[in-house]
Amino acid sequence: SAVISQKPSRDICQRGTSLTIQCQVDSQVTMMFWYRQQPGQSLTLIATANQGSEATYESGFVIDKFPISRPNLTFSTLTVSNMSPEDSSIYLCSVEAPRAVETQYFGPGTRLLVL
Amino acid sequence: AQSVSQHNHHVILSEAASLELGCNYSYGGTVNLFWYVQYPGQHLQLLLKYFSGDPLVKGIKGFEAEFIKSKFSFNLRKPSVQWSDTAEYFCAVKKSSGDKLTFGTGTRLAVRP
């Protein structure tokens, strides 16, 4: 498996502001993903973070709202822009482990509350 | 689009009871199947997975799951639950290499001591 850390672990933000979430992995991985888990709901994929190119977004998610960076094979950031209370959620980073192809592991998540 | 259904949203059991959580998926082709668990206050962990071969797979902590292709199902089982199994359980399906992981809505399990 891979060890994944996320910062911050939680935050309370005002509407209209932006928050950048960091994801760090202890080994080089090709595939990194960002998910959202809204209260009482399942996980929804926001985008796939591609190293060296733009992220690939799922239907309903756009780059202007959720810009993603992937500067190298161990790090990615997700920014939640111009936040509203509807963005209150847990945001999770996930990677496909290098020695467990097709298997995804998840970080501890960032719990975001927007007031 | 593929979908994953977990019909039991909340399950309450007493310790030592047997557990079976249902999972059905909609895609008819080859799939990779997963069960993840999220203990209270902890992050999502992989419980077990099925790619091919023996349709009965064993995971951590005494859990197992059976893939029944004809029923598009991948039910999770444990013969005797413990209080420490209290958690939320997610079934997930991936169609093929490079495709995204689709999650079910999750089942909250509460085990009474």
PDB file of C-alpha atoms in Angstrom:
ATOM      1  CA  SER A   1       0.000   0.000   0.000  1.00  0.00           C
ATOM      2  CA  ALA A   2       0.943   3.669  -0.059  1.00  0.00           C
ATOM      3  CA  VAL A   3       1.025   6.090   2.847  1.00  0.00           C
ATOM      4  CA  ILE A   4      -0.943   9.207   2.019  1.00  0.00           C
ATOM      5  CA  SER A   5      -1.096  12.405   4.049  1.00  0.00           C
ATOM      6  CA  GLN A   6      -3.339  15.394   3.564  1.00  0.00           C
ATOM      7  CA  LYS A   7      -3.188  18.952   4.837  1.00  0.00           C
ATOM      8  CA  PRO A   8      -5.145  20.479   6.390  1.00  0.00           C
ATOM      9  CA  SER A   9      -7.056  17.741   8.153  1.00  0.00           C
ATOM     10  CA  ARG A  10      -9.971  20.097   8.697  1.00  0.00           C
ATOM     11  CA  ASP A  11     -10.860  23.739   8.198  1.00  0.00           C
ATOM     12  CA  ILE A  12     -13.693  26.174   8.654  1.00  0.00           C
ATOM     13  CA  CYS A  13     -13.906  28.778   5.913  1.00  0.00           C
ATOM     14  CA  GLN A  14     -16.015  31.756   5.000  1.00  0.00           C
ATOM     15  CA  ARG A  15     -18.064  31.732   1.826  1.00  0.00           C
ATOM     16  CA  GLY A  16     -16.358  33.331  -1.129  1.00  0.00           C
ATOM     17  CA  THR A  17     -12.883  32.294  -0.051  1.00  0.00           C
ATOM     18  CA  SER A  18     -10.700  29.511  -1.431  1.00  0.00           C
ATOM     19  CA  LEU A  19      -8.891  26.624   0.244  1.00  0.00           C
ATOM     20  CA  THR A  20      -6.021  24.584  -1.119  1.00  0.00           C
ATOM     21  CA  ILE A  21      -5.688  20.994   0.059  1.00  0.00           C
ATOM     22  CA  GLN A  22      -2.377  19.211  -0.217  1.00  0.00           C
ATOM     23  CA  CYS A  23      -1.814  15.514  -0.777  1.00  0.00           C
ATOM     24  CA  GLN A  24       1.563  13.874  -0.248  1.00  0.00           C
ATOM     25  CA  VAL A  25       2.397  10.226  -0.990  1.00  0.00           C
ATOM     26  CA  ASP A  26       5.384   8.323   0.342  1.00  0.00           C
ATOM     27  CA  SER A  27       6.190   6.773  -3.037  1.00  0.00           C
ATOM     28  CA  GLN A  28       5.972   7.733  -6.672  1.00  0.00           C
ATOM     29  CA  VAL A  29       2.570   6.977  -8.146  1.00  0.00           C
ATOM     30  CA  THR A  30       1.206   7.430 -11.623  1.00  0.00           C
ATOM     31  CA  MET A  31      -2.454   7.852 -10.823  1.00  0.00           C
ATOM     32  CA  MET A  32      -3.759  10.339  -8.243  1.00  0.00           C
ATOM     33  CA  PHE A  33      -7.410  11.125  -7.720  1.00  0.00           C
ATOM     34  CA  TRP A  34      -9.519  13.624  -5.807  1.00  0.00           C
ATOM     35  CA  TYR A  35     -12.871  12.618  -4.333  1.00  0.00           C
ATOM     36  CA  ARG A  36     -15.618  14.373  -2.447  1.00  0.00           C
ATOM     37  CA  GLN A  37     -17.737  12.759   0.249  1.00  0.00           C
ATOM     38  CA  GLN A  38     -20.672  14.958   1.115  1.00  0.00           C
ATOM     39  CA  PRO A  39     -22.435  14.451   4.454  1.00  0.00           C
ATOM     40  CA  GLY A  40     -24.309  11.167   4.501  1.00  0.00           C
ATOM     41  CA  GLN A  41     -23.342  10.333   0.933  1.00  0.00           C
ATOM     42  CA  SER A  42     -20.882   8.151  -0.890  1.00  0.00           C
ATOM     43  CA  LEU A  43     -17.646   9.118  -2.558  1.00  0.00           C
ATOM     44  CA  THR A  44     -17.767  11.000  -5.830  1.00  0.00           C
ATOM     45  CA  LEU A  45     -14.749  11.375  -8.078  1.00  0.00           C
ATOM     46  CA  ILE A  46     -13.921  15.007  -8.809  1.00  0.00           C
ATOM     47  CA  ALA A  47     -10.940  14.548 -11.088  1.00  0.00           C
ATOM     48  CA  THR A  48      -7.861  12.554 -11.951  1.00  0.00           C
ATOM     49  CA  ALA A  49      -4.660  14.485 -11.379  1.00  0.00           C
ATOM     50  CA  ASN A  50      -2.224  13.842 -14.201  1.00  0.00           C
ATOM     51  CA  GLN A  51       1.455  14.561 -13.791  1.00  0.00           C
ATOM     52  CA  GLY A  52       2.690  16.981 -16.405  1.00  0.00           C
ATOM     53  CA  SER A  53      -0.704  17.731 -17.890  1.00  0.00           C
ATOM     54  CA  GLU A  54      -4.092  19.119 -16.971  1.00  0.00           C
ATOM     55  CA  ALA A  55      -6.368  17.183 -14.680  1.00  0.00           C
ATOM     56  CA  THR A  56      -9.250  15.185 -16.124  1.00  0.00           C
ATOM     57  CA  TYR A  57     -12.551  16.284 -14.577  1.00  0.00           C
ATOM     58  CA  GLU A  58     -15.699  14.251 -14.099  1.00  0.00           C
ATOM     59  CA  SER A  59     -19.079  15.455 -15.224  1.00  0.00           C
ATOM     60  CA  GLY A  60     -20.337  18.207 -12.956  1.00  0.00           C
ATOM     61  CA  PHE A  61     -16.888  19.385 -11.868  1.00  0.00           C
ATOM     62  CA  VAL A  62     -14.942  22.166 -13.592  1.00  0.00           C
ATOM     63  CA  ILE A  63     -11.402  23.444 -13.446  1.00  0.00           C
ATOM     64  CA  ASP A  64     -12.400  26.965 -12.455  1.00  0.00           C
ATOM     65  CA  LYS A  65     -14.079  25.666  -9.316  1.00  0.00           C
ATOM     66  CA  PHE A  66     -11.622  22.881  -8.474  1.00  0.00           C
ATOM     67  CA  PRO A  67      -8.199  23.693  -9.924  1.00  0.00           C
ATOM     68  CA  ILE A  68      -5.705  20.876  -9.442  1.00  0.00           C
ATOM     69  CA  SER A  69      -1.950  20.813  -9.592  1.00  0.00           C
ATOM     70  CA  ARG A  70       0.313  17.768  -9.966  1.00  0.00           C
ATOM     71  CA  PRO A  71       3.875  19.014 -10.063  1.00  0.00           C
ATOM     72  CA  ASN A  72       5.488  15.597  -9.507  1.00  0.00           C
ATOM     73  CA  LEU A  73       4.755  11.921  -8.886  1.00  0.00           C
ATOM     74  CA  THR A  74       4.302  12.240  -5.103  1.00  0.00           C
ATOM     75  CA  PHE A  75       2.304  15.456  -4.639  1.00  0.00           C
ATOM     76  CA  SER A  76      -0.936  17.085  -5.708  1.00  0.00           C
ATOM     77  CA  THR A  77      -3.142  19.949  -4.608  1.00  0.00           C
ATOM     78  CA  LEU A  78      -6.854  20.557  -4.955  1.00  0.00           C
ATOM     79  CA  THR A  79      -8.237  24.065  -4.545  1.00  0.00           C
ATOM     80  CA  VAL A  80     -11.879  24.645  -3.707  1.00  0.00           C
ATOM     81  CA  SER A  81     -12.559  28.107  -5.113  1.00  0.00           C
ATOM     82  CA  ASN A  82     -15.157  30.716  -4.249  1.00  0.00           C
ATOM     83  CA  MET A  83     -16.626  28.442  -1.628  1.00  0.00           C
ATOM     84  CA  SER A  84     -20.263  28.216  -0.647  1.00  0.00           C
ATOM     85  CA  PRO A  85     -21.890  26.166   2.145  1.00  0.00           C
ATOM     86  CA  GLU A  86     -22.693  23.491  -0.450  1.00  0.00           C
ATOM     87  CA  ASP A  87     -18.962  22.809  -0.678  1.00  0.00           C
ATOM     88  CA  SER A  88     -18.924  21.590   2.915  1.00  0.00           C
ATOM     89  CA  SER A  89     -17.667  18.068   2.555  1.00  0.00           C
ATOM     90  CA  ILE A  90     -14.777  15.698   3.106  1.00  0.00           C
ATOM     91  CA  TYR A  91     -12.220  15.871   0.316  1.00  0.00           C
ATOM     92  CA  LEU A  92     -10.103  12.787  -0.193  1.00  0.00           C
ATOM     93  CA  CYS A  93      -6.941  12.167  -2.104  1.00  0.00           C
ATOM     94  CA  SER A  94      -6.472   8.693  -3.532  1.00  0.00           C
ATOM     95  CA  VAL A  95      -3.651   6.955  -5.378  1.00  0.00           C
ATOM     96  CA  GLU A  96      -3.209   3.799  -7.338  1.00  0.00           C
ATOM     97  CA  ALA A  97      -0.414   2.051  -5.493  1.00  0.00           C
ATOM     98  CA  PRO A  98       2.655   1.253  -7.579  1.00  0.00           C
ATOM     99  CA  ARG A  99       2.791  -2.424  -6.606  1.00  0.00           C
ATOM    100  CA  ALA A 100      -0.949  -3.028  -6.482  1.00  0.00           C
ATOM    101  CA  VAL A 101      -2.136  -2.130  -9.943  1.00  0.00           C
ATOM    102  CA  GLU A 102      -5.801  -1.249 -10.234  1.00  0.00           C
ATOM    103  CA  THR A 103      -6.076  -0.842  -6.480  1.00  0.00           C
ATOM    104  CA  GLN A 104      -6.693   2.562  -4.962  1.00  0.00           C
ATOM    105  CA  TYR A 105      -5.706   3.718  -1.494  1.00  0.00           C
ATOM    106  CA  PHE A 106      -7.101   6.740   0.254  1.00  0.00           C
ATOM    107  CA  GLY A 107      -5.751   9.532   2.367  1.00  0.00           C
ATOM    108  CA  PRO A 108      -7.279  10.562   5.691  1.00  0.00           C
ATOM    109  CA  GLY A 109      -9.364  13.295   4.092  1.00  0.00           C
ATOM    110  CA  THR A 110      -9.835  17.005   4.677  1.00  0.00           C
ATOM    111  CA  ARG A 111     -13.034  17.939   6.451  1.00  0.00           C
ATOM    112  CA  LEU A 112     -14.239  21.309   5.176  1.00  0.00           C
ATOM    113  CA  LEU A 113     -17.012  23.415   6.655  1.00  0.00           C
ATOM    114  CA  VAL A 114     -18.054  26.544   4.805  1.00  0.00           C
ATOM    115  CA  LEU A 115     -20.042  29.114   6.720  1.00  0.00           C
TER     116      LEU A 115
ATOM    117  CA  ALA B   1     -23.104   4.405 -16.918  1.00  0.00           C
ATOM    118  CA  GLN B   2     -22.204   1.802 -14.372  1.00  0.00           C
ATOM    119  CA  SER B   3     -23.765   1.961 -10.943  1.00  0.00           C
ATOM    120  CA  VAL B   4     -23.292   0.191  -7.641  1.00  0.00           C
ATOM    121  CA  SER B   5     -26.150  -0.585  -5.272  1.00  0.00           C
ATOM    122  CA  GLN B   6     -25.891  -1.331  -1.605  1.00  0.00           C
ATOM    123  CA  HIS B   7     -29.379  -2.126  -0.429  1.00  0.00           C
ATOM    124  CA  ASN B   8     -28.708  -2.124   3.295  1.00  0.00           C
ATOM    125  CA  HIS B   9     -28.141   1.440   4.446  1.00  0.00           C
ATOM    126  CA  HIS B  10     -28.078   0.705   8.160  1.00  0.00           C
ATOM    127  CA  VAL B  11     -27.499  -2.642   9.843  1.00  0.00           C
ATOM    128  CA  ILE B  12     -27.536  -3.301  13.576  1.00  0.00           C
ATOM    129  CA  LEU B  13     -26.231  -6.601  14.902  1.00  0.00           C
ATOM    130  CA  SER B  14     -25.267  -8.086  18.196  1.00  0.00           C
ATOM    131  CA  GLU B  15     -21.784  -9.412  18.722  1.00  0.00           C
ATOM    132  CA  ALA B  16     -21.231 -12.925  17.357  1.00  0.00           C
ATOM    133  CA  ALA B  17     -24.025 -12.544  14.830  1.00  0.00           C
ATOM    134  CA  SER B  18     -23.287 -13.312  11.198  1.00  0.00           C
ATOM    135  CA  LEU B  19     -23.033 -10.500   8.679  1.00  0.00           C
ATOM    136  CA  GLU B  20     -23.880 -10.273   5.025  1.00  0.00           C
ATOM    137  CA  LEU B  21     -23.902  -6.947   3.207  1.00  0.00           C
ATOM    138  CA  GLY B  22     -25.275  -6.845  -0.292  1.00  0.00           C
ATOM    139  CA  CYS B  23     -23.608  -5.230  -3.288  1.00  0.00           C
ATOM    140  CA  ASN B  24     -24.873  -5.299  -6.875  1.00  0.00           C
ATOM    141  CA  TYR B  25     -23.440  -3.552  -9.894  1.00  0.00           C
ATOM    142  CA  SER B  26     -24.896  -2.734 -13.265  1.00  0.00           C
ATOM    143  CA  TYR B  27     -22.015  -3.257 -15.711  1.00  0.00           C
ATOM    144  CA  GLY B  28     -22.064  -6.458 -17.741  1.00  0.00           C
ATOM    145  CA  GLY B  29     -18.434  -6.703 -18.747  1.00  0.00           C
ATOM    146  CA  THR B  30     -15.290  -7.579 -16.864  1.00  0.00           C
ATOM    147  CA  VAL B  31     -14.992  -5.728 -13.580  1.00  0.00           C
ATOM    148  CA  ASN B  32     -12.703  -5.365 -10.622  1.00  0.00           C
ATOM    149  CA  LEU B  33     -14.560  -5.365  -7.323  1.00  0.00           C
ATOM    150  CA  PHE B  34     -13.653  -3.899  -3.959  1.00  0.00           C
ATOM    151  CA  TRP B  35     -14.905  -3.514  -0.432  1.00  0.00           C
ATOM    152  CA  TYR B  36     -13.627  -0.601   1.632  1.00  0.00           C
ATOM    153  CA  VAL B  37     -14.253   0.083   5.310  1.00  0.00           C
ATOM    154  CA  GLN B  38     -14.262   3.365   7.186  1.00  0.00           C
ATOM    155  CA  TYR B  39     -14.026   3.020  10.951  1.00  0.00           C
ATOM    156  CA  PRO B  40     -15.261   5.945  13.060  1.00  0.00           C
ATOM    157  CA  GLY B  41     -12.798   8.813  12.806  1.00  0.00           C
ATOM    158  CA  GLN B  42     -10.493   6.916  10.480  1.00  0.00           C
ATOM    159  CA  HIS B  43      -9.821   6.994   6.782  1.00  0.00           C
ATOM    160  CA  LEU B  44     -11.063   4.630   4.147  1.00  0.00           C
ATOM    161  CA  GLN B  45      -9.219   1.292   4.141  1.00  0.00           C
ATOM    162  CA  LEU B  46      -9.221  -1.529   1.631  1.00  0.00           C
ATOM    163  CA  LEU B  47     -10.908  -4.607   3.069  1.00  0.00           C
ATOM    164  CA  LEU B  48     -10.619  -6.962   0.095  1.00  0.00           C
ATOM    165  CA  LYS B  49     -10.668  -7.053  -3.680  1.00  0.00           C
ATOM    166  CA  TYR B  50     -11.511  -9.369  -6.542  1.00  0.00           C
ATOM    167  CA  PHE B  51      -9.945  -9.256  -9.988  1.00  0.00           C
ATOM    168  CA  SER B  52     -10.183 -12.810 -11.283  1.00  0.00           C
ATOM    169  CA  GLY B  53      -9.864 -16.448 -10.236  1.00  0.00           C
ATOM    170  CA  ASP B  54     -11.531 -17.942  -7.173  1.00  0.00           C
ATOM    171  CA  PRO B  55     -14.780 -16.009  -6.742  1.00  0.00           C
ATOM    172  CA  LEU B  56     -14.547 -16.336  -2.970  1.00  0.00           C
ATOM    173  CA  VAL B  57     -11.996 -13.856  -1.719  1.00  0.00           C
ATOM    174  CA  LYS B  58     -10.745 -13.422   1.783  1.00  0.00           C
ATOM    175  CA  GLY B  59      -9.780 -10.090   3.241  1.00  0.00           C
ATOM    176  CA  ILE B  60      -8.499  -8.674   6.459  1.00  0.00           C
ATOM    177  CA  LYS B  61     -10.139  -9.119   9.877  1.00  0.00           C
ATOM    178  CA  GLY B  62     -12.023 -12.276   8.922  1.00  0.00           C
ATOM    179  CA  PHE B  63     -14.069 -10.746   6.131  1.00  0.00           C
ATOM    180  CA  GLU B  64     -14.766 -12.497   2.862  1.00  0.00           C
ATOM    181  CA  ALA B  65     -16.768 -11.723  -0.241  1.00  0.00           C
ATOM    182  CA  GLU B  66     -18.205 -13.838  -3.010  1.00  0.00           C
ATOM    183  CA  PHE B  67     -18.407 -12.746  -6.618  1.00  0.00           C
ATOM    184  CA  ILE B  68     -21.441 -14.197  -8.378  1.00  0.00           C
ATOM    185  CA  LYS B  69     -21.202 -13.135 -11.987  1.00  0.00           C
ATOM    186  CA  SER B  70     -24.707 -14.280 -12.952  1.00  0.00           C
ATOM    187  CA  LYS B  71     -26.187 -12.107 -10.227  1.00  0.00           C
ATOM    188  CA  PHE B  72     -23.812  -9.143 -10.714  1.00  0.00           C
ATOM    189  CA  SER B  73     -23.195  -9.347  -6.992  1.00  0.00           C
ATOM    190  CA  PHE B  74     -20.247  -9.112  -4.633  1.00  0.00           C
ATOM    191  CA  ASN B  75     -21.652  -9.590  -1.150  1.00  0.00           C
ATOM    192  CA  LEU B  76     -19.509  -9.116   1.938  1.00  0.00           C
ATOM    193  CA  ARG B  77     -19.691 -11.655   4.754  1.00  0.00           C
ATOM    194  CA  LYS B  78     -18.315 -12.319   8.187  1.00  0.00           C
ATOM    195  CA  PRO B  79     -19.375 -15.337  10.260  1.00  0.00           C
ATOM    196  CA  SER B  80     -19.169 -13.619  13.637  1.00  0.00           C
ATOM    197  CA  VAL B  81     -18.991  -9.851  14.045  1.00  0.00           C
ATOM    198  CA  GLN B  82     -17.303  -7.985  16.835  1.00  0.00           C
ATOM    199  CA  TRP B  83     -18.024  -4.600  18.360  1.00  0.00           C
ATOM    200  CA  SER B  84     -14.868  -3.334  16.631  1.00  0.00           C
ATOM    201  CA  ASP B  85     -16.479  -4.017  13.251  1.00  0.00           C
ATOM    202  CA  THR B  86     -18.730  -1.014  13.767  1.00  0.00           C
ATOM    203  CA  ALA B  87     -17.996   1.066  10.690  1.00  0.00           C
ATOM    204  CA  GLU B  88     -19.262   2.138   7.311  1.00  0.00           C
ATOM    205  CA  TYR B  89     -18.695  -0.308   4.473  1.00  0.00           C
ATOM    206  CA  PHE B  90     -18.450   0.702   0.826  1.00  0.00           C
ATOM    207  CA  CYS B  91     -18.602  -1.517  -2.210  1.00  0.00           C
ATOM    208  CA  ALA B  92     -16.804  -0.217  -5.302  1.00  0.00           C
ATOM    209  CA  VAL B  93     -16.485  -1.332  -8.913  1.00  0.00           C
ATOM    210  CA  LYS B  94     -13.970  -0.547 -11.609  1.00  0.00           C
ATOM    211  CA  LYS B  95     -14.691  -1.560 -15.189  1.00  0.00           C
ATOM    212  CA  SER B  96     -11.194  -1.803 -16.564  1.00  0.00           C
ATOM    213  CA  SER B  97      -7.729  -0.394 -16.465  1.00  0.00           C
ATOM    214  CA  GLY B  98      -7.761   3.377 -16.361  1.00  0.00           C
ATOM    215  CA  ASP B  99     -11.456   3.590 -15.624  1.00  0.00           C
ATOM    216  CA  LYS B 100     -12.750   5.279 -12.534  1.00  0.00           C
ATOM    217  CA  LEU B 101     -13.784   3.590  -9.308  1.00  0.00           C
ATOM    218  CA  THR B 102     -17.533   3.834  -8.722  1.00  0.00           C
ATOM    219  CA  PHE B 103     -18.742   3.576  -5.138  1.00  0.00           C
ATOM    220  CA  GLY B 104     -21.975   2.388  -3.652  1.00  0.00           C
ATOM    221  CA  THR B 105     -23.808   4.535  -1.135  1.00  0.00           C
ATOM    222  CA  GLY B 106     -22.347   2.677   1.819  1.00  0.00           C
ATOM    223  CA  THR B 107     -23.764   0.600   4.672  1.00  0.00           C
ATOM    224  CA  ARG B 108     -23.454   1.730   8.255  1.00  0.00           C
ATOM    225  CA  LEU B 109     -22.943  -1.243  10.535  1.00  0.00           C
ATOM    226  CA  ALA B 110     -23.431  -0.921  14.279  1.00  0.00           C
ATOM    227  CA  VAL B 111     -22.482  -3.904  16.438  1.00  0.00           C
ATOM    228  CA  ARG B 112     -23.925  -4.007  19.924  1.00  0.00           C
ATOM    229  CA  PRO B 113     -21.570  -5.422  22.563  1.00  0.00           C
TER     230      PRO B 113
END
